[in-house]
mmCIF file of C-alpha atoms in Angstrom:
data_model
loop_
_atom_site.group_PDB
_atom_site.id
_atom_site.type_symbol
_atom_site.label_atom_id
_atom_site.label_comp_id
_atom_site.label_asym_id
_atom_site.label_seq_id
_atom_site.Cartn_x
_atom_site.Cartn_y
_atom_site.Cartn_z
ATOM 1 C CA UNK L 17 -48.416 33.906 20.850
ATOM 2 C CA UNK L 18 -44.788 34.048 21.993
ATOM 3 C CA UNK L 19 -43.748 36.774 24.416
ATOM 4 C CA UNK L 20 -40.298 38.342 24.042
ATOM 5 C CA UNK L 21 -38.294 39.043 27.193
ATOM 6 C CA UNK L 22 -34.947 40.775 27.691
ATOM 7 C CA UNK L 23 -32.376 39.396 30.109
ATOM 8 C CA UNK L 24 -30.838 41.973 32.408
ATOM 9 C CA UNK L 25 -27.632 40.107 31.579
ATOM 10 C CA UNK L 26 -27.604 41.796 28.165
ATOM 11 C CA UNK L 27 -26.622 45.077 29.844
ATOM 12 C CA UNK L 28 -25.330 44.330 33.346
ATOM 13 C CA UNK L 29 -21.607 43.575 33.343
ATOM 14 C CA UNK L 30 -18.473 44.024 35.505
ATOM 15 C CA UNK L 31 -17.208 46.688 33.088
ATOM 16 C CA UNK L 32 -20.143 48.991 33.888
ATOM 17 C CA UNK L 33 -20.153 48.261 37.602
ATOM 18 C CA UNK L 34 -23.128 45.896 37.328
ATOM 19 C CA UNK L 35 -25.381 48.903 36.731
ATOM 20 C CA UNK L 36 -28.726 47.122 36.961
ATOM 21 C CA UNK L 37 -30.652 50.363 37.496
ATOM 22 C CA UNK L 38 -29.516 51.688 34.131
ATOM 23 C CA UNK L 39 -30.341 48.357 32.492
ATOM 24 C CA UNK L 40 -33.846 48.402 33.948
ATOM 25 C CA UNK L 41 -34.378 51.906 32.607
ATOM 26 C CA UNK L 42 -33.343 50.871 29.104
ATOM 27 C CA UNK L 43 -35.621 47.822 29.236
ATOM 28 C CA UNK L 44 -38.497 50.055 30.277
ATOM 29 C CA UNK L 45 -37.916 52.225 27.195
ATOM 30 C CA UNK L 46 -37.837 49.149 24.946
ATOM 31 C CA UNK L 47 -41.037 47.919 26.575
ATOM 32 C CA UNK L 48 -42.701 51.298 25.984
ATOM 33 C CA UNK L 49 -41.764 51.020 22.303
ATOM 34 C CA UNK L 50 -43.405 47.601 22.086
ATOM 35 C CA UNK L 51 -40.122 45.791 21.450
ATOM 36 C CA UNK L 52 -40.309 43.485 24.465
ATOM 37 C CA UNK L 53 -42.992 42.131 26.774
ATOM 38 C CA UNK L 54 -41.053 41.802 30.002
ATOM 39 C CA UNK L 55 -37.694 40.867 31.468
ATOM 40 C CA UNK L 56 -35.692 37.983 32.837
ATOM 41 C CA UNK L 57 -33.621 38.779 35.911
ATOM 42 C CA UNK L 58 -30.160 37.270 35.671
ATOM 43 C CA UNK L 59 -28.989 36.558 39.201
ATOM 44 C CA UNK L 60 -25.391 37.500 40.008
ATOM 45 C CA UNK L 61 -23.166 37.151 43.066
ATOM 46 C CA UNK L 62 -23.049 40.954 43.004
ATOM 47 C CA UNK L 63 -26.710 40.994 44.086
ATOM 48 C CA UNK L 64 -26.311 38.720 47.123
ATOM 49 C CA UNK L 65 -25.844 41.511 49.676
ATOM 50 C CA UNK L 66 -28.236 43.891 47.874
ATOM 51 C CA UNK L 67 -31.508 41.972 47.899
ATOM 52 C CA UNK L 68 -33.745 44.759 49.163
ATOM 53 C CA UNK L 69 -32.269 47.287 46.731
ATOM 54 C CA UNK L 70 -32.466 44.958 43.721
ATOM 55 C CA UNK L 71 -35.999 43.798 44.528
ATOM 56 C CA UNK L 72 -37.188 47.383 45.019
ATOM 57 C CA UNK L 73 -35.587 48.520 41.751
ATOM 58 C CA UNK L 74 -37.193 45.702 39.754
ATOM 59 C CA UNK L 75 -40.584 46.241 41.387
ATOM 60 C CA UNK L 76 -40.564 50.013 40.917
ATOM 61 C CA UNK L 77 -39.513 50.371 37.305
ATOM 62 C CA UNK L 78 -42.802 49.168 35.853
ATOM 63 C CA UNK L 79 -42.026 46.136 33.648
ATOM 64 C CA UNK L 80 -42.856 42.647 34.882
ATOM 65 C CA UNK L 81 -40.033 40.249 35.657
ATOM 66 C CA UNK L 82 -41.451 36.987 34.294
ATOM 67 C CA UNK L 83 -38.516 34.663 34.895
ATOM 68 C CA UNK L 84 -35.398 34.599 37.035
ATOM 69 C CA UNK L 85 -32.125 32.956 36.050
ATOM 70 C CA UNK L 86 -30.606 31.229 39.071
ATOM 71 C CA UNK L 87 -26.974 32.061 39.811
ATOM 72 C CA UNK L 88 -24.964 29.672 37.674
ATOM 73 C CA UNK L 89 -22.429 28.427 40.218
ATOM 74 C CA UNK L 90 -25.063 26.395 42.054
ATOM 75 C CA UNK L 91 -25.000 23.695 39.367
ATOM 76 C CA UNK L 92 -21.209 23.795 39.308
ATOM 77 C CA UNK L 93 -21.124 23.225 43.069
ATOM 78 C CA UNK L 94 -23.370 20.187 42.712
ATOM 79 C CA UNK L 95 -21.168 18.777 39.949
ATOM 80 C CA UNK L 96 -18.072 19.330 42.080
ATOM 81 C CA UNK L 97 -19.793 17.577 44.978
ATOM 82 C CA UNK L 98 -20.619 14.670 42.680
ATOM 83 C CA UNK L 99 -16.999 14.338 41.668
ATOM 84 C CA UNK L 100 -15.852 14.357 45.278
ATOM 85 C CA UNK L 101 -18.585 11.909 46.282
ATOM 86 C CA UNK L 102 -17.302 9.512 43.613
ATOM 87 C CA UNK L 103 -13.890 9.459 45.369
ATOM 88 C CA UNK L 104 -15.546 8.301 48.579
ATOM 89 C CA UNK L 105 -15.336 11.603 50.456
ATOM 90 C CA UNK L 106 -19.020 11.772 51.289
ATOM 91 C CA UNK L 107 -18.598 14.307 54.109
ATOM 92 C CA UNK L 108 -17.021 16.970 51.896
ATOM 93 C CA UNK L 109 -19.532 16.291 49.120
ATOM 94 C CA UNK L 110 -22.412 16.753 51.563
ATOM 95 C CA UNK L 111 -20.938 20.048 52.785
ATOM 96 C CA UNK L 112 -20.679 21.407 49.240
ATOM 97 C CA UNK L 113 -24.192 20.234 48.348
ATOM 98 C CA UNK L 114 -25.577 21.812 51.507
ATOM 99 C CA UNK L 115 -23.940 25.138 50.572
ATOM 100 C CA UNK L 116 -25.446 24.862 47.083
ATOM 101 C CA UNK L 117 -28.905 24.294 48.581
ATOM 102 C CA UNK L 118 -28.485 27.339 50.827
ATOM 103 C CA UNK L 119 -27.570 29.539 47.845
ATOM 104 C CA UNK L 120 -30.444 28.134 45.839
ATOM 105 C CA UNK L 121 -32.843 28.929 48.670
ATOM 106 C CA UNK L 122 -31.541 32.499 48.744
ATOM 107 C CA UNK L 123 -32.091 32.784 44.982
ATOM 108 C CA UNK L 124 -35.647 31.587 45.562
ATOM 109 C CA UNK L 125 -36.255 34.408 48.027
ATOM 110 C CA UNK L 126 -35.648 36.887 45.186
ATOM 111 C CA UNK L 127 -38.236 35.080 43.086
ATOM 112 C CA UNK L 128 -40.743 35.033 45.932
ATOM 113 C CA UNK L 129 -40.348 38.741 46.703
ATOM 114 C CA UNK L 130 -40.728 39.626 43.015
ATOM 115 C CA UNK L 131 -43.683 37.322 42.412
ATOM 116 C CA UNK L 132 -41.730 35.272 39.845
ATOM 117 C CA UNK L 133 -42.831 31.646 39.587
ATOM 118 C CA UNK L 134 -40.254 30.250 37.134
ATOM 119 C CA UNK L 135 -36.514 29.891 37.667
ATOM 120 C CA UNK L 136 -33.928 28.838 35.076
ATOM 121 C CA UNK L 137 -31.386 26.458 36.598
ATOM 122 C CA UNK L 138 -28.052 25.092 35.388
ATOM 123 C CA UNK L 139 -28.246 21.648 36.996
ATOM 124 C CA UNK L 140 -24.659 20.761 36.087
ATOM 125 C CA UNK L 141 -21.580 22.807 35.234
ATOM 126 C CA UNK L 142 -17.862 23.478 35.565
ATOM 127 C CA UNK L 143 -15.051 21.020 34.964
ATOM 128 C CA UNK L 144 -17.017 18.068 36.391
ATOM 129 C CA UNK L 145 -20.066 19.061 34.335
ATOM 130 C CA UNK L 146 -22.243 15.959 33.869
ATOM 131 C CA UNK L 147 -19.513 13.456 34.790
ATOM 132 C CA UNK L 148 -21.721 12.159 37.607
ATOM 133 C CA UNK L 149 -25.108 13.287 36.325
ATOM 134 C CA UNK L 150 -26.958 10.757 38.487
ATOM 135 C CA UNK L 151 -25.692 12.629 41.553
ATOM 136 C CA UNK L 152 -27.048 15.916 40.170
ATOM 137 C CA UNK L 153 -30.382 14.271 39.389
ATOM 138 C CA UNK L 154 -30.573 12.913 42.941
ATOM 139 C CA UNK L 155 -29.986 16.422 44.333
ATOM 140 C CA UNK L 156 -32.591 17.780 41.910
ATOM 141 C CA UNK L 157 -35.195 16.161 44.150
ATOM 142 C CA UNK L 158 -34.080 18.403 47.037
ATOM 143 C CA UNK L 159 -34.000 21.495 44.814
ATOM 144 C CA UNK L 160 -37.594 20.854 43.724
ATOM 145 C CA UNK L 161 -38.694 20.659 47.345
ATOM 146 C CA UNK L 162 -36.953 23.936 48.177
ATOM 147 C CA UNK L 163 -38.385 25.664 45.102
ATOM 148 C CA UNK L 164 -41.862 24.468 46.034
ATOM 149 C CA UNK L 165 -41.592 26.218 49.388
ATOM 150 C CA UNK L 166 -41.329 29.517 47.501
ATOM 151 C CA UNK L 167 -43.894 28.796 44.801
ATOM 152 C CA UNK L 168 -41.188 28.488 42.129
ATOM 153 C CA UNK L 169 -41.041 26.060 39.213
ATOM 154 C CA UNK L 170 -37.551 24.961 38.111
ATOM 155 C CA UNK L 171 -36.651 25.062 34.413
ATOM 156 C CA UNK L 172 -33.537 23.011 33.532
ATOM 157 C CA UNK L 173 -31.437 24.466 30.709
ATOM 158 C CA UNK L 174 -29.678 22.460 27.980
ATOM 159 C CA UNK L 175 -26.288 23.815 29.001
ATOM 160 C CA UNK L 176 -23.048 22.339 27.599
ATOM 161 C CA UNK L 177 -22.158 18.826 28.707
ATOM 162 C CA UNK L 178 -18.691 17.293 28.908
ATOM 163 C CA UNK L 179 -19.476 13.569 29.085
ATOM 164 C CA UNK L 180 -22.905 13.018 27.580
ATOM 165 C CA UNK L 181 -24.913 15.759 25.853
ATOM 166 C CA UNK L 182 -27.794 18.031 26.928
ATOM 167 C CA UNK L 183 -30.471 16.042 25.114
ATOM 168 C CA UNK L 184 -29.327 12.801 26.742
ATOM 169 C CA UNK L 185 -29.239 14.471 30.159
ATOM 170 C CA UNK L 186 -32.765 15.807 29.643
ATOM 171 C CA UNK L 187 -33.901 12.294 28.748
ATOM 172 C CA UNK L 188 -32.335 11.007 31.976
ATOM 173 C CA UNK L 189 -34.195 13.721 33.876
ATOM 174 C CA UNK L 190 -37.656 13.042 32.428
ATOM 175 C CA UNK L 191 -38.731 10.493 35.080
ATOM 176 C CA UNK L 192 -37.816 12.993 37.820
ATOM 177 C CA UNK L 193 -39.364 16.125 36.349
ATOM 178 C CA UNK L 194 -42.767 16.224 38.086
ATOM 179 C CA UNK L 195 -43.931 19.830 37.562
ATOM 180 C CA UNK L 196 -40.470 21.107 36.538
ATOM 181 C CA UNK L 197 -39.752 22.093 32.939
ATOM 182 C CA UNK L 198 -36.975 22.670 30.423
ATOM 183 C CA UNK L 199 -35.584 25.834 28.881
ATOM 184 C CA UNK L 200 -34.119 25.469 25.391
ATOM 185 C CA UNK L 201 -31.068 27.614 24.559
ATOM 186 C CA UNK L 202 -30.221 28.059 20.867
ATOM 187 C CA UNK L 203 -26.495 28.728 21.443
ATOM 188 C CA UNK L 204 -26.037 25.583 23.492
ATOM 189 C CA UNK L 205 -28.203 23.648 21.076
ATOM 190 C CA UNK L 206 -25.918 24.688 18.222
ATOM 191 C CA UNK L 207 -22.754 23.861 20.196
ATOM 192 C CA UNK L 208 -23.910 20.249 20.456
ATOM 193 C CA UNK L 209 -25.632 20.271 17.035
ATOM 194 C CA UNK L 210 -28.888 19.314 18.763
ATOM 195 C CA UNK L 211 -31.306 22.063 17.776
ATOM 196 C CA UNK L 212 -33.320 19.915 15.387
ATOM 197 C CA UNK L 213 -32.973 16.786 17.502
ATOM 198 C CA UNK L 214 -34.404 18.475 20.579
ATOM 199 C CA UNK L 215 -37.129 20.445 18.813
ATOM 200 C CA UNK L 216 -38.376 17.307 17.052
ATOM 201 C CA UNK L 217 -38.356 15.220 20.246
ATOM 202 C CA UNK L 218 -41.999 15.385 21.330
ATOM 203 C CA UNK L 219 -41.345 13.891 24.779
ATOM 204 C CA UNK L 220 -38.832 16.628 25.574
ATOM 205 C CA UNK L 221 -40.815 19.416 23.918
ATOM 206 C CA UNK L 222 -43.793 18.665 26.145
ATOM 207 C CA UNK L 223 -41.605 19.948 28.978
ATOM 208 C CA UNK L 224 -40.023 22.971 27.228
ATOM 209 C CA UNK L 225 -41.543 26.071 28.816
ATOM 210 C CA UNK L 226 -39.021 28.763 27.933
ATOM 211 C CA UNK L 227 -36.467 29.585 25.223
ATOM 212 C CA UNK L 228 -33.159 31.477 25.351
ATOM 213 C CA UNK L 229 -31.888 33.199 22.219
ATOM 214 C CA UNK L 230 -28.291 33.924 21.193
ATOM 215 C CA UNK L 231 -26.096 32.803 18.296
ATOM 216 C CA UNK L 232 -23.046 30.543 17.982
ATOM 217 C CA UNK L 233 -20.336 30.532 15.317
ATOM 218 C CA UNK L 234 -18.140 27.660 16.476
ATOM 219 C CA UNK L 235 -17.817 24.074 15.390
ATOM 220 C CA UNK L 236 -19.287 21.002 17.101
ATOM 221 C CA UNK L 237 -18.451 21.063 20.841
ATOM 222 C CA UNK L 238 -16.015 23.973 20.393
ATOM 223 C CA UNK L 239 -16.498 25.227 23.934
ATOM 224 C CA UNK L 240 -14.123 28.167 23.648
ATOM 225 C CA UNK L 241 -16.398 29.616 20.940
ATOM 226 C CA UNK L 242 -19.259 30.037 23.422
ATOM 227 C CA UNK L 243 -17.963 33.540 24.111
ATOM 228 C CA UNK L 244 -18.305 36.227 23.066
ATOM 229 C CA UNK L 245 -22.071 35.645 23.015
ATOM 230 C CA UNK L 246 -23.362 36.580 19.571
ATOM 231 C CA UNK L 247 -26.564 38.197 18.361
ATOM 232 C CA UNK L 248 -28.822 36.383 15.891
ATOM 233 C CA UNK L 249 -27.285 36.722 12.448
ATOM 234 C CA UNK L 250 -23.701 36.806 13.729
ATOM 235 C CA UNK L 251 -23.333 33.030 13.919
ATOM 236 C CA UNK L 252 -24.592 29.878 12.258
ATOM 237 C CA UNK L 253 -27.929 29.220 14.007
ATOM 238 C CA UNK L 254 -30.735 29.071 11.440
ATOM 239 C CA UNK L 255 -33.290 31.090 13.375
ATOM 240 C CA UNK L 256 -35.982 30.886 10.696
ATOM 241 C CA UNK L 257 -35.800 27.103 10.802
ATOM 242 C CA UNK L 258 -35.681 27.178 14.603
ATOM 243 C CA UNK L 259 -38.818 29.337 14.707
ATOM 244 C CA UNK L 260 -40.537 26.968 12.279
ATOM 245 C CA UNK L 261 -39.608 23.932 14.380
ATOM 246 C CA UNK L 262 -40.864 25.628 17.539
ATOM 247 C CA UNK L 263 -44.165 26.442 15.844
ATOM 248 C CA UNK L 264 -44.374 22.862 14.598
ATOM 249 C CA UNK L 265 -43.941 21.653 18.165
ATOM 250 C CA UNK L 266 -46.772 23.929 19.271
ATOM 251 C CA UNK L 267 -44.530 26.152 21.357
ATOM 252 C CA UNK L 268 -46.143 29.481 22.246
ATOM 253 C CA UNK L 269 -44.276 30.435 25.430
ATOM 254 C CA UNK L 270 -41.737 33.044 26.442
ATOM 255 C CA UNK L 271 -38.493 33.742 24.589
ATOM 256 C CA UNK L 272 -35.621 35.647 26.213
ATOM 257 C CA UNK L 273 -32.873 37.470 24.339
ATOM 258 C CA UNK L 274 -29.531 36.879 26.085
ATOM 259 C CA UNK L 275 -27.095 38.429 23.578
ATOM 260 C CA UNK L 276 -25.225 41.246 25.372
ATOM 261 C CA UNK L 277 -24.803 44.866 24.294
ATOM 262 C CA UNK L 278 -22.502 46.010 27.119
ATOM 263 C CA UNK L 279 -19.149 47.161 25.754
ATOM 264 C CA UNK L 280 -17.056 48.637 28.522
ATOM 265 C CA UNK L 281 -19.143 51.344 30.141
ATOM 266 C CA UNK L 282 -21.271 51.884 27.029
ATOM 267 C CA UNK L 283 -24.478 50.139 25.997
ATOM 268 C CA UNK L 284 -25.421 49.629 22.356
ATOM 269 C CA UNK L 285 -29.151 49.949 22.927
ATOM 270 C CA UNK L 286 -29.786 50.471 19.202
ATOM 271 C CA UNK L 287 -28.324 47.032 18.500
ATOM 272 C CA UNK L 288 -30.493 45.555 21.233
ATOM 273 C CA UNK L 289 -33.576 47.205 19.725
ATOM 274 C CA UNK L 290 -32.737 45.883 16.254
ATOM 275 C CA UNK L 291 -32.385 42.331 17.557
ATOM 276 C CA UNK L 292 -35.660 42.576 19.448
ATOM 277 C CA UNK L 293 -37.419 43.811 16.297
ATOM 278 C CA UNK L 294 -36.037 40.782 14.463
ATOM 279 C CA UNK L 295 -37.299 38.428 17.176
ATOM 280 C CA UNK L 296 -40.721 40.089 17.247
ATOM 281 C CA UNK L 297 -41.025 39.647 13.475
ATOM 282 C CA UNK L 298 -39.788 36.079 13.622
ATOM 283 C CA UNK L 299 -41.665 34.724 16.624
ATOM 284 C CA UNK L 300 -44.659 37.006 17.191
ATOM 285 C CA UNK L 301 -46.163 37.298 13.710
ATOM 286 C CA UNK L 302 -47.849 34.810 11.414
ATOM 287 C CA UNK L 303 -45.204 33.342 9.106
#
């Protein structure tokens, strides 16, 4: 049966001073009410000089952190390095890649200290995106080695792509996956109109080990419509069909809600609870 997780990113935001302690407390209440089964820790630059405090807070509040979302700029750095490498400036590209590996290693130390064995990774990103995806795939080999040192499995997300598309990039990655997996995001799937295509692709679905939930109201590849991030029912994703396709593919893994409820300094926890109830009904009951 699917397990529903809550991303700390739903409540931790610059507007509330990145108040992760408050977010953890609210998740604990939701857990106590049976509305979620655990959490996903969204890594932020804000946490980089606060590792001991963040790790202690997550450990002490009493709800298991089952996944960790790697800080997103790591994939962007690799894509930037790929673009620079393509110009012939190998030295600068190597410097940027090395910095990305160092940051990734530091992210892995959070996972190790928290006993988390799965990490969501954006393998490409930024303006360069997947322009030189072969470069990113080559560096993926190094990332897997680093992750293995910390007992972490990498899960590659179907994030937006500028040149190809997420499904095509996943297909390119398949020969290099080894024990890594994929994480399927409904918002990004809808952006590229690939929800059905991915969920019916048995070769890819064999590697899908996690799902991210949020909605999308834009048109095909309308990147500016990716934000604000919507809750299920506020956009055009057919979540009933998505749930049916996931069941048809035999998926019974974890599902994380990513739709935020931080509005300035306030948190709309009631809205978060309502969305979690919807997901529990949709994914955790016989339909």
